[in-house]
Amino acid sequence: MANHGRSPDGRYPPAPDGRYPPGRGGPAGPPPRQLPPPEWADPAMGRRWTTSWRVRQTDGQPRLPTPPRVRPMPPPDRRETGANPLLAPARATGGNRALDATRTTGGIRTTGGFRATGTPVTSGAMRTAKPIAPGTGRARIVLPIVVLAVIALGLVGVGYLWWRNTLFLHTPGALLTDVGEVLGLIAGYGVVVLVALMSRLPPLERGIGTDRLARWHTIGGRIVISAVSGHVVFIIWGFAVTAHESVTRETITLETTFPDILMATVAWFLLLMVAAISIRAARRRVAYETWYYAHLYTYLAIALAFSHQFANGGAFAESFQSRVAWSAMYAVTGALLLWYRVITPLRRSARHQFTVQAVRPEAPGIVSVLIAGREFDHLRAEPGQFFRWRFLTRELWWQSHPYSLSAMPQPDLMRITVKARGDHSGSLANLRPGTRIVAEGPYGAFTPSLTGRRVLFIAGGVGITPIRAMFAALPKRMSDGISLVYRASHPRDVVFSRELDAIAADRNAALHYVIGSREGLGYDPLAPVYLQRMVPGLHRYEAYVCGPSGMTETAVESLRALGVPRRRIHCESFDF
């Protein structure tokens, strides 16, 4: 019977390049070269895992080399409930589970309670990381409300400034001009808010999170562009009605006779250009570098437009206090931007001496970069956070990119894991040891909080990077309260499987590998009915989701449908 292009054992289709996954059949030939087991430390575990771990192989799990010196530790009262004892559930006493107590649920649930018989290798320089502090998660709810309230209060202040300093004339032209002036004030205040949101202030980055700040920035950007455009239209229209001139002639008059209007017009066109590149349809077609550096023109637009506010703005014409307050708002925001985005990264880089130690391939197109340095524990990085990395090579020095930590840092070593998705990420595989780095961070609020509930992690593709660090950081006392669902389209896309198996065994956690495309499986394994089968009682869980936007949206919708409140679903995607 034909196997329709699958491997000779019928389990896996070939990769696009015609090769079969290692160990899954395929044409006879020399065995693939096995990389040495990754040696990495998690201070939360307090040891180095130098042994390759695995669970019993099934169709849904990537094949790994047999680990040396691994001995299963079945519980004493194991009972067989079927013809195949390998698929029989097991009872665990003393917190251990049998190695073969697995069950297939669209993926694989690994619940092995196995241990290495060798003595773990410890690092003399390693320190125990600060444990995750228990909490209710209320700070993540309260801080965004406080920040939005402050922004709204500032908007009220802008309205008061306009009301206090505007001479109201009840003529059509004057009314149109008044509307244009208040829109201009809103736009001038809005650009300051947008810059402040993305100035990388530690309280905002840690308490609200980059993803949410970026969403606020996107919404605020639309409001600002609309306000600026409305300001231009209503001012020209109002002046044209008052002067009984055409809109075209009045536009020429404003551009040629009013001070600083020409610079403000250039600023408006720059903002329109940035807005056009930020539209979702256009954003998918441009490189991250193009999108990022186009946004830098926003600062030029703000500088060009600032002077015309005092030269032509009625709210500032006769109020020295208003000019001082407005200038102070811009100056403070600019100082924060300069300090946290320029000076702080340079100071930290000089102190910590970030340097590439090695580059290790993890899977096709995925590499881990080991970064050496000093006093990394003083950075107070939390599991799930990321840094912005600027590698000082001839090709890469001019751009920085955000990459998550794939393990908790040691005092002298950190690790990031990157999938090749563009020119920058693809070039990291060619980094040479000794390359210097400028790093900004840590950033992000996608971190675990011990609320007393069970914890569910859902990772897709390279989204396993922050999830792996969070998975290892949870305390052992949460035994039987941790589940991880790892979604991948193909076994070759799975990374950290040996490390994840080791952490799952150490935490007595449930680990599900969900392998295969939706077309190949014939269903979506993250749909509510299948997710409920893998992890029963989801309404009792705190969920953390990370991966591509489509997978993240599907997982969040399924969790909501299964009764998980939105406030207990924390997600992070990789869209810029």
Coordinates of C-alpha atoms in Angstrom, one line a residue, residues 192 209 263 335 353 451-452 500 509 517 536:
V192 CA 3.7 63.2 24.2
G209 CA 3.8 44.9 29.6
M263 CA 7.6 73.0 9.1
A335 CA 14.6 63.4 29.2
Q353 CA 30.0 43.4 29.5
T451 CA -2.0 33.3 42.9
G452 CA -2.7 29.9 44.5
L500 CA 11.3 20.3 29.3
A509 CA 4.1 18.5 35.9
S517 CA -0.6 20.8 11.3
P536 CA -9.5 19.0 32.6

